[in-house]
PDB file of C-alpha atoms in Angstrom:
ATOM      1  CA  MET A  13       0.070  -0.315   0.145  1.00 62.00           C
ATOM      2  CA  LYS A  14       0.847   3.662  -0.357  1.00 70.00           C
ATOM      3  CA  THR A  15       2.392   4.826   2.801  1.00 80.00           C
ATOM      4  CA  LEU A  16       3.144   8.585   4.051  1.00 88.00           C
ATOM      5  CA  SER A  17       6.122   9.543   5.727  1.00 84.00           C
ATOM      6  CA  ALA A  18       5.902  10.319   9.423  1.00 81.00           C
ATOM      7  CA  ASN A  19       6.803  14.035   8.223  1.00 81.00           C
ATOM      8  CA  TRP A  20       4.492  14.494   4.965  1.00 87.00           C
ATOM      9  CA  PHE A  21       3.068  17.492   6.050  1.00 86.00           C
ATOM     10  CA  ILE A  22       6.452  19.648   6.982  1.00 79.00           C
ATOM     11  CA  GLU A  23       8.955  18.163   4.237  1.00 77.00           C
ATOM     12  CA  GLY A  24       9.684  19.719   1.451  1.00 75.00           C
ATOM     13  CA  TYR A  25       7.870  22.783  -0.543  1.00 79.00           C
ATOM     14  CA  LEU A  26       5.014  23.901   2.008  1.00 79.00           C
ATOM     15  CA  ASP A  27       2.166  24.010  -0.524  1.00 87.00           C
ATOM     16  CA  PHE A  28      -1.471  23.076   0.859  1.00 91.00           C
ATOM     17  CA  GLU A  29      -2.740  22.143  -2.497  1.00 93.00           C
ATOM     18  CA  HIS A  30       0.241  19.951  -3.169  1.00 93.00           C
ATOM     19  CA  LYS A  31      -0.316  18.295   0.417  1.00 94.00           C
ATOM     20  CA  LYS A  32      -3.937  17.890   0.006  1.00 95.00           C
ATOM     21  CA  TYR A  33      -3.724  16.046  -2.984  1.00 94.00           C
ATOM     22  CA  VAL A  34      -0.949  13.937  -1.173  1.00 94.00           C
ATOM     23  CA  LEU A  35      -3.583  13.295   1.669  1.00 96.00           C
ATOM     24  CA  LEU A  36      -6.366  12.556  -0.355  1.00 96.00           C
ATOM     25  CA  ASP A  37      -4.385   9.927  -2.664  1.00 95.00           C
ATOM     26  CA  TYR A  38      -3.440   8.296   0.503  1.00 96.00           C
ATOM     27  CA  LEU A  39      -6.841   8.148   2.151  1.00 96.00           C
ATOM     28  CA  GLN A  40      -8.546   7.073  -1.209  1.00 95.00           C
ATOM     29  CA  GLN A  41      -6.203   3.823  -1.211  1.00 95.00           C
ATOM     30  CA  ILE A  42      -7.360   3.520   2.970  1.00 95.00           C
ATOM     31  CA  ASN A  43     -10.945   3.613   2.235  1.00 95.00           C
ATOM     32  CA  GLN A  44     -10.410   1.287  -0.929  1.00 95.00           C
ATOM     33  CA  HIS A  45      -8.876  -1.287   1.631  1.00 96.00           C
ATOM     34  CA  PHE A  46     -11.814  -0.345   3.989  1.00 95.00           C
ATOM     35  CA  ASP A  47     -14.663  -1.038   1.766  1.00 95.00           C
ATOM     36  CA  LYS A  48     -13.076  -4.748   1.309  1.00 95.00           C
ATOM     37  CA  SER A  49     -12.931  -4.790   5.279  1.00 94.00           C
ATOM     38  CA  ARG A  50      -8.966  -5.099   5.257  1.00 95.00           C
ATOM     39  CA  LEU A  51      -8.163  -3.270   8.532  1.00 95.00           C
ATOM     40  CA  TYR A  52      -4.356  -3.751   8.696  1.00 94.00           C
ATOM     41  CA  PRO A  53      -1.899  -2.418   8.635  1.00 92.00           C
ATOM     42  CA  ASN A  54      -4.379   0.555   7.255  1.00 93.00           C
ATOM     43  CA  LEU A  55      -5.969   1.344  10.550  1.00 95.00           C
ATOM     44  CA  THR A  56      -2.783   1.481  12.435  1.00 92.00           C
ATOM     45  CA  ASP A  57      -1.114   3.650   9.945  1.00 93.00           C
ATOM     46  CA  LEU A  58      -3.729   6.077   9.886  1.00 95.00           C
ATOM     47  CA  ILE A  59      -4.183   5.992  13.413  1.00 93.00           C
ATOM     48  CA  PHE A  60      -0.239   6.845  13.837  1.00 90.00           C
ATOM     49  CA  HIS A  61      -0.380   9.934  11.028  1.00 92.00           C
ATOM     50  CA  TYR A  62      -3.648  11.219  13.127  1.00 93.00           C
ATOM     51  CA  ASN A  63      -1.978  11.269  16.285  1.00 89.00           C
ATOM     52  CA  ASN A  64       1.330  12.718  15.014  1.00 86.00           C
ATOM     53  CA  LEU A  65      -0.158  15.393  13.644  1.00 88.00           C
ATOM     54  CA  VAL A  66      -2.300  16.078  17.004  1.00 86.00           C
ATOM     55  CA  SER A  67       1.502  16.041  18.818  1.00 82.00           C
ATOM     56  CA  PHE A  68       2.752  18.535  16.271  1.00 79.00           C
ATOM     57  CA  LYS A  69      -0.597  20.793  16.848  1.00 79.00           C
ATOM     58  CA  GLU A  70      -0.362  20.632  20.505  1.00 76.00           C
ATOM     59  CA  ASN A  71       3.287  21.407  20.974  1.00 70.00           C
ATOM     60  CA  LYS A  72       3.123  24.248  18.292  1.00 58.00           C
ATOM     61  CA  THR A  73       3.302  26.941  20.802  1.00 49.00           C
ATOM     62  CA  SER A  74       6.907  25.672  22.040  1.00 45.00           C
ATOM     63  CA  LEU A  75       8.113  24.596  18.649  1.00 46.00           C
ATOM     64  CA  GLN A  76       7.285  27.715  17.035  1.00 45.00           C
ATOM     65  CA  GLN A  77       9.555  29.878  19.807  1.00 43.00           C
ATOM     66  CA  ALA A  78      12.440  27.371  19.241  1.00 34.00           C
ATOM     67  CA  PHE A  79      11.530  27.108  15.405  1.00 36.00           C
ATOM     68  CA  PRO A  80       9.580  24.094  14.324  1.00 39.00           C
ATOM     69  CA  GLN A  81      11.964  21.096  13.814  1.00 44.00           C
ATOM     70  CA  ARG A  82      11.774  17.994  11.387  1.00 43.00           C
ATOM     71  CA  LEU A  83      10.668  14.639  12.619  1.00 46.00           C
ATOM     72  CA  THR A  84      14.111  12.298  12.072  1.00 49.00           C
ATOM     73  CA  GLN A  85      13.196   9.379  14.310  1.00 49.00           C
ATOM     74  CA  ILE A  86      10.334   7.587  15.851  1.00 50.00           C
ATOM     75  CA  GLU A  87       9.953   5.591  18.772  1.00 39.00           C
ATOM     76  CA  ILE A  88       7.024   3.534  18.437  1.00 37.00           C
ATOM     77  CA  THR A  89       6.450   2.587  21.785  1.00 42.00           C
ATOM     78  CA  ALA A  90       6.564   5.909  23.149  1.00 35.00           C
ATOM     79  CA  ILE A  91       5.872   8.062  19.647  1.00 36.00           C
ATOM     80  CA  LYS A  92       8.880  10.253  20.563  1.00 45.00           C
ATOM     81  CA  LEU A  93       9.234  13.330  18.089  1.00 45.00           C
ATOM     82  CA  THR A  94      12.795  14.619  17.415  1.00 38.00           C
ATOM     83  CA  TYR A  95      13.253  17.528  15.111  1.00 45.00           C
ATOM     84  CA  LYS A  96      15.675  19.528  13.120  1.00 45.00           C
ATOM     85  CA  LYS A  97      15.065  23.362  12.343  1.00 47.00           C
ATOM     86  CA  ILE A  98      12.982  23.891   9.021  1.00 51.00           C
ATOM     87  CA  VAL A  99      11.068  27.001   9.049  1.00 47.00           C
ATOM     88  CA  GLU A 100      11.757  30.473  10.431  1.00 51.00           C
ATOM     89  CA  ASP A 101       8.851  32.434   9.297  1.00 52.00           C
ATOM     90  CA  ASP A 102       5.059  32.973  10.543  1.00 62.00           C
ATOM     91  CA  GLU A 103       3.853  32.523   7.078  1.00 71.00           C
ATOM     92  CA  ALA A 104       5.211  28.792   6.980  1.00 72.00           C
ATOM     93  CA  ILE A 105       3.689  28.132  10.330  1.00 76.00           C
ATOM     94  CA  LYS A 106       0.252  29.129   9.095  1.00 81.00           C
ATOM     95  CA  GLU A 107       0.836  26.989   5.858  1.00 84.00           C
ATOM     96  CA  ILE A 108       1.240  24.102   8.380  1.00 84.00           C
ATOM     97  CA  GLU A 109      -1.476  24.650  10.711  1.00 87.00           C
ATOM     98  CA  GLN A 110      -3.786  24.995   7.593  1.00 92.00           C
ATOM     99  CA  ILE A 111      -2.380  21.405   6.109  1.00 93.00           C
ATOM    100  CA  ILE A 112      -2.879  20.027   9.623  1.00 93.00           C
ATOM    101  CA  THR A 113      -6.343  21.495  10.301  1.00 94.00           C
ATOM    102  CA  TYR A 114      -7.240  19.793   7.088  1.00 97.00           C
ATOM    103  CA  ALA A 115      -5.600  16.678   7.431  1.00 97.00           C
ATOM    104  CA  LEU A 116      -7.196  16.047  10.672  1.00 97.00           C
ATOM    105  CA  SER A 117     -10.644  16.727   9.440  1.00 97.00           C
ATOM    106  CA  GLN A 118     -10.129  14.094   6.645  1.00 97.00           C
ATOM    107  CA  MET A 119      -8.774  11.698   8.480  1.00 97.00           C
ATOM    108  CA  ASP A 120     -11.199  11.439  11.365  1.00 96.00           C
ATOM    109  CA  PRO A 121     -14.127  10.088   9.410  1.00 97.00           C
ATOM    110  CA  ALA A 122     -11.701   7.478   8.093  1.00 96.00           C
ATOM    111  CA  ILE A 123     -10.459   6.126  11.160  1.00 97.00           C
ATOM    112  CA  LYS A 124     -14.194   6.034  12.554  1.00 97.00           C
ATOM    113  CA  THR A 125     -15.344   4.263   9.440  1.00 97.00           C
ATOM    114  CA  GLY A 126     -12.070   1.316  10.347  1.00 96.00           C
ATOM    115  CA  LYS A 127     -12.951   1.375  13.783  1.00 96.00           C
ATOM    116  CA  GLU A 128     -16.642   0.409  13.239  1.00 97.00           C
ATOM    117  CA  ILE A 129     -15.226  -2.392  11.115  1.00 96.00           C
ATOM    118  CA  TYR A 130     -13.050  -3.502  13.542  1.00 96.00           C
ATOM    119  CA  ASP A 131     -16.233  -3.683  16.239  1.00 96.00           C
ATOM    120  CA  PHE A 132     -17.927  -5.530  13.971  1.00 97.00           C
ATOM    121  CA  VAL A 133     -15.594  -8.228  13.408  1.00 97.00           C
ATOM    122  CA  GLU A 134     -15.242  -8.415  17.063  1.00 96.00           C
ATOM    123  CA  ARG A 135     -18.996  -8.417  17.807  1.00 97.00           C
ATOM    124  CA  HIS A 136     -18.693 -11.751  15.393  1.00 97.00           C
ATOM    125  CA  LEU A 137     -15.960 -13.857  17.289  1.00 97.00           C
ATOM    126  CA  ASN A 138     -16.936 -15.859  19.782  1.00 97.00           C
ATOM    127  CA  ILE A 139     -13.876 -17.123  22.105  1.00 96.00           C
ATOM    128  CA  GLU A 140     -13.774 -20.479  24.061  1.00 94.00           C
ATOM    129  CA  THR A 141     -11.373 -22.171  26.286  1.00 94.00           C
ATOM    130  CA  VAL A 142     -10.631 -25.816  25.309  1.00 94.00           C
ATOM    131  CA  GLY A 143     -10.445 -27.800  28.503  1.00 90.00           C
ATOM    132  CA  VAL A 144      -9.129 -26.843  31.932  1.00 85.00           C
ATOM    133  CA  ILE A 145      -7.559 -23.095  32.402  1.00 78.00           C
ATOM    134  CA  PRO A 146      -3.783 -23.655  33.588  1.00 77.00           C
ATOM    135  CA  LEU A 147      -2.797 -21.505  36.586  1.00 79.00           C
ATOM    136  CA  ILE A 148      -0.514 -19.560  33.947  1.00 80.00           C
ATOM    137  CA  PRO A 149      -2.678 -18.883  30.664  1.00 88.00           C
ATOM    138  CA  TYR A 150      -0.242 -16.635  28.789  1.00 90.00           C
ATOM    139  CA  HIS A 151       1.487 -19.095  26.722  1.00 93.00           C
ATOM    140  CA  GLY A 152      -0.443 -21.906  24.564  1.00 95.00           C
ATOM    141  CA  TYR A 153      -2.404 -22.218  21.608  1.00 96.00           C
ATOM    142  CA  PHE A 154      -5.510 -21.028  19.921  1.00 97.00           C
ATOM    143  CA  SER A 155      -7.067 -22.388  16.874  1.00 97.00           C
ATOM    144  CA  LEU A 156      -8.944 -19.891  14.524  1.00 97.00           C
ATOM    145  CA  ARG A 157     -11.824 -20.629  12.121  1.00 96.00           C
ATOM    146  CA  ASN A 158     -12.839 -18.035   9.671  1.00 96.00           C
ATOM    147  CA  GLY A 159     -16.187 -18.133   8.906  1.00 94.00           C
ATOM    148  CA  SER A 160     -17.499 -20.913   6.106  1.00 91.00           C
ATOM    149  CA  GLN A 161     -13.635 -21.771   5.210  1.00 92.00           C
ATOM    150  CA  ASN A 162     -12.853 -25.489   5.826  1.00 89.00           C
ATOM    151  CA  GLY A 163      -9.915 -25.288   8.094  1.00 92.00           C
ATOM    152  CA  ASN A 164      -8.536 -24.424  12.116  1.00 95.00           C
ATOM    153  CA  TRP A 165      -5.681 -22.407  11.647  1.00 97.00           C
ATOM    154  CA  VAL A 166      -3.581 -22.692  14.859  1.00 97.00           C
ATOM    155  CA  TYR A 167      -0.882 -20.740  16.392  1.00 98.00           C
ATOM    156  CA  GLU A 168       0.953 -20.891  19.544  1.00 97.00           C
ATOM    157  CA  TYR A 169       1.066 -17.538  21.483  1.00 96.00           C
ATOM    158  CA  GLN A 170       2.900 -16.063  24.557  1.00 94.00           C
ATOM    159  CA  VAL A 171       1.388 -12.720  25.981  1.00 92.00           C
ATOM    160  CA  THR A 172       3.834 -10.144  26.753  1.00 86.00           C
ATOM    161  CA  ILE A 173       3.528  -7.235  29.159  1.00 74.00           C
ATOM    162  CA  PHE A 174       5.445  -3.781  28.780  1.00 60.00           C
ATOM    163  CA  GLU A 175       5.527  -0.661  30.131  1.00 51.00           C
ATOM    164  CA  GLY A 176       3.924   2.565  28.301  1.00 50.00           C
ATOM    165  CA  LYS A 177       4.651   6.369  29.603  1.00 50.00           C
ATOM    166  CA  ASP A 178       1.560   6.198  32.111  1.00 49.00           C
ATOM    167  CA  ASP A 179       0.418   2.563  32.331  1.00 49.00           C
ATOM    168  CA  ARG A 180       1.328  -1.431  31.269  1.00 55.00           C
ATOM    169  CA  TYR A 181       0.180  -3.005  28.146  1.00 66.00           C
ATOM    170  CA  ARG A 182      -0.210  -6.187  27.058  1.00 80.00           C
ATOM    171  CA  GLY A 183       0.778  -7.519  23.656  1.00 87.00           C
ATOM    172  CA  ILE A 184       0.904 -10.982  22.093  1.00 92.00           C
ATOM    173  CA  ASN A 185       3.571 -12.459  19.842  1.00 94.00           C
ATOM    174  CA  THR A 186       2.119 -15.697  17.675  1.00 96.00           C
ATOM    175  CA  ARG A 187       3.912 -18.502  15.691  1.00 96.00           C
ATOM    176  CA  PHE A 188       1.833 -20.230  12.798  1.00 97.00           C
ATOM    177  CA  VAL A 189       1.744 -24.010  13.900  1.00 97.00           C
ATOM    178  CA  ASP A 190      -0.563 -25.807  11.474  1.00 96.00           C
ATOM    179  CA  ILE A 191      -3.987 -26.016   9.703  1.00 96.00           C
ATOM    180  CA  TYR A 192      -6.190 -28.466  10.654  1.00 95.00           C
ATOM    181  CA  GLU A 193      -9.284 -29.380   8.433  1.00 91.00           C
ATOM    182  CA  HIS A 194     -12.491 -28.690  10.125  1.00 86.00           C
ATOM    183  CA  SER A 195     -14.594 -31.944  10.757  1.00 86.00           C
ATOM    184  CA  ILE A 196     -16.247 -33.978  13.199  1.00 86.00           C
ATOM    185  CA  THR A 197     -13.539 -35.830  14.528  1.00 86.00           C
ATOM    186  CA  ASN A 198     -10.863 -32.576  14.690  1.00 87.00           C
ATOM    187  CA  THR A 199     -12.482 -31.012  17.585  1.00 91.00           C
ATOM    188  CA  PRO A 200     -11.081 -28.157  19.609  1.00 92.00           C
ATOM    189  CA  GLU A 201     -10.372 -31.145  22.271  1.00 94.00           C
ATOM    190  CA  SER A 202      -9.038 -33.140  19.759  1.00 95.00           C
ATOM    191  CA  ILE A 203      -6.775 -30.560  18.533  1.00 95.00           C
ATOM    192  CA  LYS A 204      -5.578 -29.715  21.980  1.00 95.00           C
ATOM    193  CA  SER A 205      -4.527 -33.553  22.200  1.00 95.00           C
ATOM    194  CA  ASP A 206      -2.829 -33.722  19.107  1.00 95.00           C
ATOM    195  CA  LEU A 207      -0.712 -30.645  20.056  1.00 95.00           C
ATOM    196  CA  ILE A 208       0.377 -31.695  23.399  1.00 94.00           C
ATOM    197  CA  TYR A 209       1.498 -35.072  21.829  1.00 94.00           C
ATOM    198  CA  ARG A 210       3.305 -33.300  18.724  1.00 95.00           C
ATOM    199  CA  TYR A 211       4.733 -30.591  20.888  1.00 94.00           C
ATOM    200  CA  LYS A 212       6.302 -31.390  24.346  1.00 91.00           C
ATOM    201  CA  HIS A 213       7.631 -27.988  25.193  1.00 92.00           C
ATOM    202  CA  LEU A 214       4.227 -27.165  26.373  1.00 90.00           C
ATOM    203  CA  PRO A 215       2.881 -30.403  28.169  1.00 87.00           C
ATOM    204  CA  ASN A 216       0.067 -28.461  29.947  1.00 88.00           C
ATOM    205  CA  PRO A 217      -0.863 -25.530  27.415  1.00 92.00           C
ATOM    206  CA  ALA A 218      -3.675 -23.025  27.836  1.00 93.00           C
ATOM    207  CA  VAL A 219      -5.729 -23.501  24.434  1.00 95.00           C
ATOM    208  CA  TYR A 220      -8.062 -21.485  23.225  1.00 96.00           C
ATOM    209  CA  HIS A 221     -10.735 -21.816  20.134  1.00 96.00           C
ATOM    210  CA  VAL A 222     -11.897 -18.819  18.225  1.00 97.00           C
ATOM    211  CA  GLU A 223     -14.278 -18.617  15.977  1.00 96.00           C
ATOM    212  CA  SER A 224     -15.807 -16.083  13.691  1.00 97.00           C
ATOM    213  CA  ASP A 225     -19.496 -16.549  12.027  1.00 94.00           C
ATOM    214  CA  ILE A 226     -18.648 -14.542   8.994  1.00 96.00           C
ATOM    215  CA  THR A 227     -15.639 -14.776   6.480  1.00 96.00           C
ATOM    216  CA  PHE A 228     -12.983 -12.186   6.957  1.00 97.00           C
ATOM    217  CA  PRO A 229      -9.686 -11.455   5.096  1.00 96.00           C
ATOM    218  CA  MET A 230      -7.395 -13.638   7.285  1.00 96.00           C
ATOM    219  CA  GLU A 231      -4.281 -11.895   7.556  1.00 95.00           C
ATOM    220  CA  GLN A 232      -5.737  -8.471   6.991  1.00 96.00           C
ATOM    221  CA  THR A 233      -8.399  -8.293   9.542  1.00 97.00           C
ATOM    222  CA  LEU A 234      -9.461 -11.461  11.350  1.00 97.00           C
ATOM    223  CA  LEU A 235      -6.170 -12.544  12.919  1.00 97.00           C
ATOM    224  CA  PRO A 236      -5.216  -9.030  13.932  1.00 96.00           C
ATOM    225  CA  VAL A 237      -8.787  -8.743  15.542  1.00 97.00           C
ATOM    226  CA  ALA A 238      -8.436 -12.342  16.813  1.00 97.00           C
ATOM    227  CA  LYS A 239      -5.413 -11.688  18.520  1.00 96.00           C
ATOM    228  CA  LYS A 240      -6.328  -8.502  20.295  1.00 94.00           C
ATOM    229  CA  SER A 241      -9.584 -10.089  21.219  1.00 95.00           C
ATOM    230  CA  LEU A 242      -8.132 -13.033  22.958  1.00 95.00           C
ATOM    231  CA  VAL A 243      -5.598 -10.796  25.118  1.00 93.00           C
ATOM    232  CA  LYS A 244      -8.480  -8.927  26.224  1.00 92.00           C
ATOM    233  CA  TYR A 245     -10.250 -12.381  26.992  1.00 93.00           C
ATOM    234  CA  ILE A 246      -7.059 -13.810  28.658  1.00 90.00           C
ATOM    235  CA  SER A 247      -7.021 -10.491  30.942  1.00 86.00           C
ATOM    236  CA  GLN A 248     -10.217 -10.865  32.054  1.00 83.00           C
ATOM    237  CA  VAL A 249     -10.205 -14.588  33.022  1.00 74.00           C
ATOM    238  CA  ALA A 250      -6.800 -15.160  34.377  1.00 64.00           C
TER     239      ALA A 250
END
């Protein structure tokens, strides 16, 4: 997909009409993906750019006093911004403000659309614990069934905890294991038994079955939403 650089709104020649064209071309592609229920990486990319603009706008006064600076590095975990001096006059500041105001107004409805799709997918997910929940449910397997598709995609997962600026967050690392054909004999319980038999490094794993009653794009939508939903589910039952 086409992407915007992190500092697209201040790099190069500061011309509102040109930046408007660049933005609308980017959003057109984002919306085309959303029309096909393809959420990722489009939604996370869009939210990053929106937050980046808001951060620049909120720090505008202090930046103007010390000259606005160009974004040169990004730490995704903290979304830190560092700048190099790029403008020295009020006219450039006004042009940047116009670009940011317009961009935020155009990105906002696209983000809302993406979040509505996310919520829709999440509502159509059902998560069940397979067997007894172990004392430590943060490492195990989950099987994923995508609507009417005839298969159960199995992943090994490990929930991670990392520190943010103001809070602790949970993430999830996954590794694809296998695909089990959906059948009367391949139940979630039988899949769990087979996994324990085949992989000895997890003798008593937590196992979950995640199923959608609607078929969605697997890699771009269902799997990312399922992973986030599973983290939420595990956090609630742990």
